[in-house]
Coordinates of C-alpha atoms and ligand atoms in Angstrom, one line a residue:
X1 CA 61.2 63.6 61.4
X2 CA 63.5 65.5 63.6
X3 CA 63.5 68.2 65.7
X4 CA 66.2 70.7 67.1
X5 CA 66.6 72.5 70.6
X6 CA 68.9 75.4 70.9
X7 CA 69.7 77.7 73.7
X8 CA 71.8 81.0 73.6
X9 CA 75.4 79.7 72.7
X10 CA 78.3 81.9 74.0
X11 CA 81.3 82.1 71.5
X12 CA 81.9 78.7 69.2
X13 CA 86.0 77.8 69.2
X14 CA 87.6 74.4 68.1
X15 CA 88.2 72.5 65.3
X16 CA 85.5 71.1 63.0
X17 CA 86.0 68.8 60.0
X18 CA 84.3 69.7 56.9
X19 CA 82.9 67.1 54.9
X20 CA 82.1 66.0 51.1
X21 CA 80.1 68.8 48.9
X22 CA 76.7 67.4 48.4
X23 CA 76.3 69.6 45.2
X24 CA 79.3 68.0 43.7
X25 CA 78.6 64.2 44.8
X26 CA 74.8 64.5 43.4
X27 CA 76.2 64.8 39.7
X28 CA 79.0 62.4 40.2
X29 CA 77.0 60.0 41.0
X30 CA 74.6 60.7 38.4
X31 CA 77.9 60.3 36.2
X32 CA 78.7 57.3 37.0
X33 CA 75.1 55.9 34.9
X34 CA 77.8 57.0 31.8
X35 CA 79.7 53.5 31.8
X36 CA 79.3 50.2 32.3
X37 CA 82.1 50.3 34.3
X38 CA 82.9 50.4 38.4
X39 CA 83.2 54.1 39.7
X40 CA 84.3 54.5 43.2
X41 CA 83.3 57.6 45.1
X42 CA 85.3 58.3 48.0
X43 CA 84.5 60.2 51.2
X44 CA 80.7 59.9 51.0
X45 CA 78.6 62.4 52.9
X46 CA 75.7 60.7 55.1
X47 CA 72.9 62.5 53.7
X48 CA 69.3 61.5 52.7
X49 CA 69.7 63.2 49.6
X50 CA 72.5 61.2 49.1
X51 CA 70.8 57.7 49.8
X52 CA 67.4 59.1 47.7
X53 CA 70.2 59.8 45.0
X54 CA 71.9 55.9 45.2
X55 CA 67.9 54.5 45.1
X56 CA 67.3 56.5 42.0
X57 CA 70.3 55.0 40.3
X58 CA 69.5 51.3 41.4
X59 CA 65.9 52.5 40.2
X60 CA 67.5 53.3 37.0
X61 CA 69.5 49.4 36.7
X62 CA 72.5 50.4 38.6
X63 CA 73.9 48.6 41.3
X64 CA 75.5 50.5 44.8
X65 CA 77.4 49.0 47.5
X66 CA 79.5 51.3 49.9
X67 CA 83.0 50.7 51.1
X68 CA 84.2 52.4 54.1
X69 CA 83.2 55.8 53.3
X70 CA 83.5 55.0 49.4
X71 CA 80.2 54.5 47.4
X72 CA 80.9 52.0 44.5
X73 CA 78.4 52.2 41.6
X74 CA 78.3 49.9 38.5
X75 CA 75.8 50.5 36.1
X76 CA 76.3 47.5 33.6
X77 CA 72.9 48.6 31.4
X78 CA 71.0 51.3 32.4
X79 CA 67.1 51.9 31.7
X80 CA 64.3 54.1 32.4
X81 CA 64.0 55.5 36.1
X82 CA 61.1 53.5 38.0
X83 CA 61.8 55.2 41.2
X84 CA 58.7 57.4 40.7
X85 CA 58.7 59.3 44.6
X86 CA 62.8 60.1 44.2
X87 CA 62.4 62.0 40.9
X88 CA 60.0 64.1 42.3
X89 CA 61.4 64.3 46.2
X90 CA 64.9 65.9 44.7
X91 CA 65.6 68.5 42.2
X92 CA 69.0 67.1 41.7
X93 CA 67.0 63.7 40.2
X94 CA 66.9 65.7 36.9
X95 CA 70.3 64.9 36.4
X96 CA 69.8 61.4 35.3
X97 CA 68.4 62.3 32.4
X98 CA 71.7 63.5 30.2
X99 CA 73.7 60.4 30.9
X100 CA 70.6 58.2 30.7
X101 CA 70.1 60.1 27.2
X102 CA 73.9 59.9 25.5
X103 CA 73.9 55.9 27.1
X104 CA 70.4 55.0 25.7
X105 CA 69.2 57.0 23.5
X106 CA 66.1 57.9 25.5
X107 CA 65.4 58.4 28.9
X108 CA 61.5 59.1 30.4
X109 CA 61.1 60.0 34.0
X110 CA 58.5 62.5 36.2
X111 CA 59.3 66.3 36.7
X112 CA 61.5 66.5 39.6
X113 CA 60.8 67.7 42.7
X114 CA 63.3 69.8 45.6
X115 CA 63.2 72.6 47.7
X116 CA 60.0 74.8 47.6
X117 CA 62.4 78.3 47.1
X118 CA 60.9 79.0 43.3
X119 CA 59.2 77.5 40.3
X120 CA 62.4 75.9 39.5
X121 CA 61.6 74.6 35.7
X122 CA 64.0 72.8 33.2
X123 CA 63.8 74.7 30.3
X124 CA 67.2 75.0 29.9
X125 CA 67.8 71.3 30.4
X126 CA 65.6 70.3 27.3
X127 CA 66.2 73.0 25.3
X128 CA 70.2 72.4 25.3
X129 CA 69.5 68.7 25.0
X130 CA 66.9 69.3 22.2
X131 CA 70.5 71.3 20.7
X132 CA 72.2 68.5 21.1
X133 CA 69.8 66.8 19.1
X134 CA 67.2 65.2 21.6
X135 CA 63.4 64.8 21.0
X136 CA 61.5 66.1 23.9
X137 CA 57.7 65.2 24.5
X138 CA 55.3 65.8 27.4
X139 CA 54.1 62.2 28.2
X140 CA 51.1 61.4 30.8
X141 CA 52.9 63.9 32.9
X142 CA 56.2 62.8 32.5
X143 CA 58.8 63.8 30.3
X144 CA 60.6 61.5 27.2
X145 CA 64.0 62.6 25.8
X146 CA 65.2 60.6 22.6
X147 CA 67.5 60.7 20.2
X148 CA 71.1 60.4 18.7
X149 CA 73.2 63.1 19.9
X150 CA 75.1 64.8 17.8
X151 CA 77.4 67.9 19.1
X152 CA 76.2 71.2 18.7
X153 CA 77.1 75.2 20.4
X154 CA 74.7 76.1 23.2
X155 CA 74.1 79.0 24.6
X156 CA 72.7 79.2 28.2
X157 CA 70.2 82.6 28.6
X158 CA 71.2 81.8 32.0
X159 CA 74.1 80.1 33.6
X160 CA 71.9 77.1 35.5
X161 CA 74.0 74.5 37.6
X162 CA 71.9 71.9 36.7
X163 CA 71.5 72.5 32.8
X164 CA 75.1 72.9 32.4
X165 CA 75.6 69.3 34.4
X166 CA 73.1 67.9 32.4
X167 CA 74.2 69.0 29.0
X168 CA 77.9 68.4 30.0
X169 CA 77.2 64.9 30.7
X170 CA 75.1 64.4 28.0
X171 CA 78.1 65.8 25.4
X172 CA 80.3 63.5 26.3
X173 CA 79.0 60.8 24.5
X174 CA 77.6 62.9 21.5
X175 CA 79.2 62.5 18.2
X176 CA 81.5 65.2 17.8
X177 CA 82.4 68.4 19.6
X178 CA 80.1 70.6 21.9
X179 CA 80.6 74.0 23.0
X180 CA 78.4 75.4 26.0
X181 CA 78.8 79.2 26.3
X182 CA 77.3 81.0 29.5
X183 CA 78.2 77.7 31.1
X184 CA 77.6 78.2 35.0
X185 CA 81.4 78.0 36.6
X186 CA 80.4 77.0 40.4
X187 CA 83.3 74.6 41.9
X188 CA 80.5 71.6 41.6
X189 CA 80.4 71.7 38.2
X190 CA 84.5 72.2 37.8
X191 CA 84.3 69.2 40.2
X192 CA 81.9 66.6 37.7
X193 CA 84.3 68.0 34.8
X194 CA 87.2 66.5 36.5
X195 CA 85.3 63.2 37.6
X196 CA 84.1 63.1 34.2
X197 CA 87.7 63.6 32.5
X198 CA 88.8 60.7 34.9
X199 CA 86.1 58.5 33.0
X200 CA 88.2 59.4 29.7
X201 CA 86.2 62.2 28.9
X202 CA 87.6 65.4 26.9
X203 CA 86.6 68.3 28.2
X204 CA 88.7 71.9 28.1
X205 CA 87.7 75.4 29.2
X206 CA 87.1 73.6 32.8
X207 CA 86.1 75.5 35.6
X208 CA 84.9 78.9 33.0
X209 CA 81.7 79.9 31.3
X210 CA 82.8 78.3 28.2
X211 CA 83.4 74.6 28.3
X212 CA 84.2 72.5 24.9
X213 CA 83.4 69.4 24.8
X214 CA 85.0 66.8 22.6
X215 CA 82.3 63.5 22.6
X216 CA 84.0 60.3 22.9
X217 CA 82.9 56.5 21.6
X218 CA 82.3 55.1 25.5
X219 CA 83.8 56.5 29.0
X220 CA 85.3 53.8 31.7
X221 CA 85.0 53.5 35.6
X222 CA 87.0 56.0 37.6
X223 CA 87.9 56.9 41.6
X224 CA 87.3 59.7 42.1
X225 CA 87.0 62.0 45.7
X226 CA 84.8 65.2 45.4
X227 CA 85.5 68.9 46.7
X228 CA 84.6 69.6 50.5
X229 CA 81.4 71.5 51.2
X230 CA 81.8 75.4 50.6
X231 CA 78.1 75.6 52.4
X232 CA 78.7 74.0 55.0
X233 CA 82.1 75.5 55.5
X234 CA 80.0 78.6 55.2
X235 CA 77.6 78.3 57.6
X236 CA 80.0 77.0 60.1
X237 CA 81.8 80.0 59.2
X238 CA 78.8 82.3 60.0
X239 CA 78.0 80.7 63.5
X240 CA 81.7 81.5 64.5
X241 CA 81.1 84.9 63.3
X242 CA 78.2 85.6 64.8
X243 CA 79.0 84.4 68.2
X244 CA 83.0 86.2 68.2
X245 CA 84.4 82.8 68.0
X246 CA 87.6 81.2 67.3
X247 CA 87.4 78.4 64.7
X248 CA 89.0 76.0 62.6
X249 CA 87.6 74.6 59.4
X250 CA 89.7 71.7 58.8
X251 CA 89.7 71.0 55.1
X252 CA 87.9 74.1 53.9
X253 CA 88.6 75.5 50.6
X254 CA 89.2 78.7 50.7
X255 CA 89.3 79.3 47.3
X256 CA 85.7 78.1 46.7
X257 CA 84.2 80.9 49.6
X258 CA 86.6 84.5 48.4
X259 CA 82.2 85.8 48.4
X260 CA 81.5 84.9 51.8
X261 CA 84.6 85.6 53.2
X262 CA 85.1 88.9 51.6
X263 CA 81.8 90.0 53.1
X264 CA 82.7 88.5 56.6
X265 CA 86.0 90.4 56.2
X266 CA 84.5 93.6 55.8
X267 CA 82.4 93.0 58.7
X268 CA 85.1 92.7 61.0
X269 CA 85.9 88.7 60.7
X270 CA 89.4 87.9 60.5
X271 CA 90.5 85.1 58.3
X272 CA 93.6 82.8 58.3
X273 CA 94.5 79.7 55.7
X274 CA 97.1 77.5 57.0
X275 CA 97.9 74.1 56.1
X276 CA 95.4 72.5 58.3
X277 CA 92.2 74.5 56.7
X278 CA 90.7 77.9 57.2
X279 CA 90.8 79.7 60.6
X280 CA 88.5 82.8 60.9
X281 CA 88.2 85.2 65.0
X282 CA 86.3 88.0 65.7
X283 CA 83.2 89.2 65.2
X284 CA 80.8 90.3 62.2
X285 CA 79.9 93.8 63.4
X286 CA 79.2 95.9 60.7
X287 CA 76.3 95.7 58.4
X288 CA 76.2 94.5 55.0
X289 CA 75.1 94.4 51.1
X290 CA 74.7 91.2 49.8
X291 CA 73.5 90.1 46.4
X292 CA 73.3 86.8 45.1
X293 CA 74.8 85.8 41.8
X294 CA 76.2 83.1 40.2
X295 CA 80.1 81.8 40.9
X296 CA 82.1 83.4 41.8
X297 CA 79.4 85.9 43.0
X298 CA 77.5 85.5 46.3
X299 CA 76.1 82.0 46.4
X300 CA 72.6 82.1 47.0
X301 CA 72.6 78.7 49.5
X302 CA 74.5 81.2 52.0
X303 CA 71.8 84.0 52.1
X304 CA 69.3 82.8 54.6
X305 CA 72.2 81.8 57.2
X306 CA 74.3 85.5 56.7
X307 CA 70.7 86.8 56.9
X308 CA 70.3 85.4 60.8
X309 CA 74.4 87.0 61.8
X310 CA 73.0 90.1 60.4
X311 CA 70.0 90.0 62.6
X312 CA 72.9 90.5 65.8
X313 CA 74.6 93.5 63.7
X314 CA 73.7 97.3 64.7
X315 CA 72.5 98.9 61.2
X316 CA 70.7 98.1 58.2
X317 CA 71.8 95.2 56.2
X318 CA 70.5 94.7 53.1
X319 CA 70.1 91.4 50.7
X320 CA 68.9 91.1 46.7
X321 CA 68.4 87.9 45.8
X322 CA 68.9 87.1 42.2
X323 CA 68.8 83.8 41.8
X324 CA 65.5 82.0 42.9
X325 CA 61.8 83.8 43.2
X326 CA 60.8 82.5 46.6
X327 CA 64.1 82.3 48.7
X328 CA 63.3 84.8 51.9
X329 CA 61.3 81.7 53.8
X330 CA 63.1 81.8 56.8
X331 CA 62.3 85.8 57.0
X332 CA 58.9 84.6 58.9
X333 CA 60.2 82.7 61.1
X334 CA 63.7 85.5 62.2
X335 CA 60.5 87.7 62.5
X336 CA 58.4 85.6 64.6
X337 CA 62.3 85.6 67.1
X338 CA 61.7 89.4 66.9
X339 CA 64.3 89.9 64.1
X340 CA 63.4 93.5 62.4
X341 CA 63.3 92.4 58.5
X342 CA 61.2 93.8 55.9
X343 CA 61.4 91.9 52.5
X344 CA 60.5 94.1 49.4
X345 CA 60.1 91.5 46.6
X346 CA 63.6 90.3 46.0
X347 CA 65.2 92.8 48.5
X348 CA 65.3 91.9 52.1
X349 CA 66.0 95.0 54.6
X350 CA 67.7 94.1 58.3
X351 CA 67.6 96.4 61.0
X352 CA 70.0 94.3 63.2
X353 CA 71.3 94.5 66.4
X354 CA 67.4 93.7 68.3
X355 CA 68.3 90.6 70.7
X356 CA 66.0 87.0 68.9
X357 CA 64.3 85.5 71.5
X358 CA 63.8 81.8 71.4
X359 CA 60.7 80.4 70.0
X360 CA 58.9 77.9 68.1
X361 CA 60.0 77.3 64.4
X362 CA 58.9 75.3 61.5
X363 CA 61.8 74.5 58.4
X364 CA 60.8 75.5 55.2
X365 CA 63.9 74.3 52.9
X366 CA 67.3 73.5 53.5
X367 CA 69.4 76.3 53.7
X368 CA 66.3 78.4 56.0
X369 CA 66.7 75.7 58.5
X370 CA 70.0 76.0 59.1
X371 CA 69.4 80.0 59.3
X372 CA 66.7 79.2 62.1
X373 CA 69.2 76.7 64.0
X374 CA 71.9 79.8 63.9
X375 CA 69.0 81.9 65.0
X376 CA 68.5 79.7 67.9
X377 CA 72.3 80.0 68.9
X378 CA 72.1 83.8 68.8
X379 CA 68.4 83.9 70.9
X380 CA 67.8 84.3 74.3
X381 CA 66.0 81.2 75.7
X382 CA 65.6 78.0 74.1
X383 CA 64.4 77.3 70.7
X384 CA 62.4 74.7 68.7
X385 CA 63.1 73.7 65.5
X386 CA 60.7 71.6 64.1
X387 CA 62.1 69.8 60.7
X388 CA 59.0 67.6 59.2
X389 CA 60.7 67.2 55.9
X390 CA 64.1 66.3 57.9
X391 CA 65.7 69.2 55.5
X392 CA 68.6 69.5 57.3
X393 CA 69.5 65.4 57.0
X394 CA 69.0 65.8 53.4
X395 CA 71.8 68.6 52.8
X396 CA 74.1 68.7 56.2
X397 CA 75.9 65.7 57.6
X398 CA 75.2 66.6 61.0
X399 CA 75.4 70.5 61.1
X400 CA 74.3 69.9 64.9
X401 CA 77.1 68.0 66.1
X402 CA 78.9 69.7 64.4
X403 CA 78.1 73.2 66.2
X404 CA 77.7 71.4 69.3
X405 CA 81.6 70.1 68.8
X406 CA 82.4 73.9 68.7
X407 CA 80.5 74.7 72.5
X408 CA 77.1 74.9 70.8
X409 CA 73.9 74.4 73.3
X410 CA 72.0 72.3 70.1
X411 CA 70.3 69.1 70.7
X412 CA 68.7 67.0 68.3
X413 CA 65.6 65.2 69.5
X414 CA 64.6 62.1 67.0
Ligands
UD1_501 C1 71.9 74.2 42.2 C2 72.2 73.7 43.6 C3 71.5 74.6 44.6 C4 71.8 76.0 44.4 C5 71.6 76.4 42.9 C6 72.1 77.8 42.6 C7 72.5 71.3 43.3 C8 72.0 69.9 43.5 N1 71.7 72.3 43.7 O1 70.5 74.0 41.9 O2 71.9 74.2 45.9 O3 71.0 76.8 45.2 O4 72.3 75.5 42.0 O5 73.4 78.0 42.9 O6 73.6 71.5 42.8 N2 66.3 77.8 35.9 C9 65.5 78.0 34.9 N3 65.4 77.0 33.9 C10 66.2 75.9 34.0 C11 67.1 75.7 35.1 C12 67.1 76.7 36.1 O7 64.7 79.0 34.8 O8 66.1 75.0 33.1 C13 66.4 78.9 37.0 C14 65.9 78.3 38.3 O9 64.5 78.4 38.4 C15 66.6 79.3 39.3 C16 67.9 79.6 38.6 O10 67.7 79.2 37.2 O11 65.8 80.4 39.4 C17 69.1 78.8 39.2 O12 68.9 77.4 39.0 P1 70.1 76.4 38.8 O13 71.4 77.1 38.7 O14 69.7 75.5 37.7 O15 70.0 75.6 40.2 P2 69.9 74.1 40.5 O16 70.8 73.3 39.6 O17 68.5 73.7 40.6

């Protein structure tokens, strides 16, 4: 359990490296359960999620080792997961069951678990995989997937992340050709496509809502290095922003952030790509209207933390989230700083430019921490962050030192 002291940070400037995309490496590595073969991931976040994630697939027979910054997994036969407390700690756990599925023939594991930001079921999951040809039952509260797969079309009633990893991996060792229409396009998945195509797989329609894929007989080891983190190029973006700073995220992609930056943009932020990354000066200073959508729209893991540089901007922001239920946690907590936010059911309305003042705050889920440590670099006084679930560690690879790298008054206290 960790906490976090802030203090009122004047204006962030440097250079800041951004690291490996946990949204990408979480399905990668849940890829790599496909073959029987050695898959080398390079440039490994450190992140609990990401250790919880390499436990699950020793849970589920395969052996991990790391390298350097490399994560080698071999899964010579595969079985059922055991690791009971991991399935239901993640959300991302429920990708297992696709390549557990197309390598087995079955795969029974516990509901998973994850943020607390919405119901967050798997309908979509089973009911492609039941396309695909899968047998789903309810078993003593866990779920069993069986079954031959055989290719079928799919049609998503919503473009989920998840469902669209799952049933991508899970087509690649079905017999014959599968076609997933309202596929969800986010770089992550573009990202396990091209991991996966390493492995021999054939995939086409990469990177849109329509993927095709061709199932093939078995898939082999591959080395592969994952897309940088858009969210935490994000944030790191928004804590410039906020504070008029001057900053350099080294290996950002700006190509994976056009949303964000367009909104920062507008605001006043001025953006530069160069060789060495993504440079952004200047301050966000006028307010904004943000809705959350799928990619290429704007990505709902960046609401909370443009929620807390909005608090600092004169005028009424406004935010719609669209994508989860329960996603305006961290509104309490701006509120209880003296942020002026009133949330409307899935609309969230900021009177900004009313100085935070530090104080006492609990995490909620990933994303609203990181709001609340912004929040404590915008507030006068000093803050506490209190982070029982250690949300941050599971998702950031030391957002902290990170900000403090860039002049940020942010402690953490184990
Ligand atoms: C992934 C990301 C998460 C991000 C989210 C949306 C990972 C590990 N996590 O989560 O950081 O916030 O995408 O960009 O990559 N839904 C259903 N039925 C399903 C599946 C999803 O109703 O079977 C709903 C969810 O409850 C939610 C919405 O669809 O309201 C989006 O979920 P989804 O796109 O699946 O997100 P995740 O894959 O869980």
């Amino acid at each position: 359990m960790a906490d976090y002291r802030m203090c009122h940070s004047p204006r962030l400037s440097g250079e800041v490296w951004i690291g490996t995309a946990k949204n990408a490496v979480l399905p990668i590595m849940a890829a790599a359960l496909l073959t029987g073969e050695e898959c080398v991931i390079r440039r490994m976040p450190e992140l609990t999620d990401v250790r919880h994630m390499e436990e699950l697939l020793e849970s589920c027979g395969a052996k991990t080792a790391r390298q350097q910054d490399a994560a080698v997994i071999r899964a010579a036969a595969v079985q059922n997961p055991t690791a009971d407390e991991r399935m239901r700690s993640m959300r991302a756990s429920v990708l297992v069951m696709g390549p557990l599925l197309a390598r087995n023939g079955e795969c029974v594991c516990s509901m998973p678990g994850g943020c607390a930001i919405g119901q967050r079921p798997i309908d979509l999951h089973l009911k492609g995989l039941q396309k695909l040809g899968a047998r789903v039952e309810m078993e003593g509260g866990q779920i069993r997937v069986s079954g031959k797969l055989q290719g079928a079309n799919i049609y998503l009633d919503f473009p989920s992340v998840g469902a669209t990893e799952n049933l991508v991996m899970a087509a690649t060792l079905a017999k014959g050709m599968t076609r997933i229409e309202n596929a969800a396009k986010e770089p992550e998945i573009a990202d396990l496509c091209h991991f996966l195509t390493a492995m021999g797989a054939r995939i086409a329609g990469i990177g849109t809502n329509n993927l095709m894929v061709e199932g093939v007989e078995m898939l082999h080891g591959a080395e592969y290095t994952p897309i940088p983190d858009r969210i935490e190029a994000g944030t790191l973006a928004c804590a410039a922003a906020m504070t008029e700073g001057s900053v350099l995220l080294q290996n950002a992609r700006s190509d994976h952030m056009r949303a964000l930056m367009f909104k920062l943009a507008e605001s006043g932020v001025i953006f530069q790509e160069d060789a060495k990354g993504l440079r952004l000066r200047g301050k966000a200073k006028r307010p904004m209207e943000v809705r959350t959508l799928s990619y290429p729209g704007f990505p709902t893991d960046m609401q909370a933390v443009l929620m807390t540089v909005t608090t600092q901007i004169n005028g009424l922001s406004v935010f719609l989230e669209t994508i989860f239920e329960n996603r305006f946690m961290h509104v309490v907590e701006l509120v209880r700083m003296g942020a002026h936010i009133r949330v409307e059911g899935q609309l969230a309305l900021v009177q900004g430019g009313k100085p935070l003042t530090g104080a006492t705050l609990q995490s909620t889920d990933l994303r609203a921490a990181a709001a609340m440590m912004l929040a404590g670099i915008a507030a006068q006084g000093e803050t506490l962050l209190h982070d029982p679930a250690d949300h941050l560690m599971r998702g950031y690879e030391g957002l902290e030192r990170k900000l403090q790298l860039l002049g940020a008054d942010v402690h953490k206290q184990a």
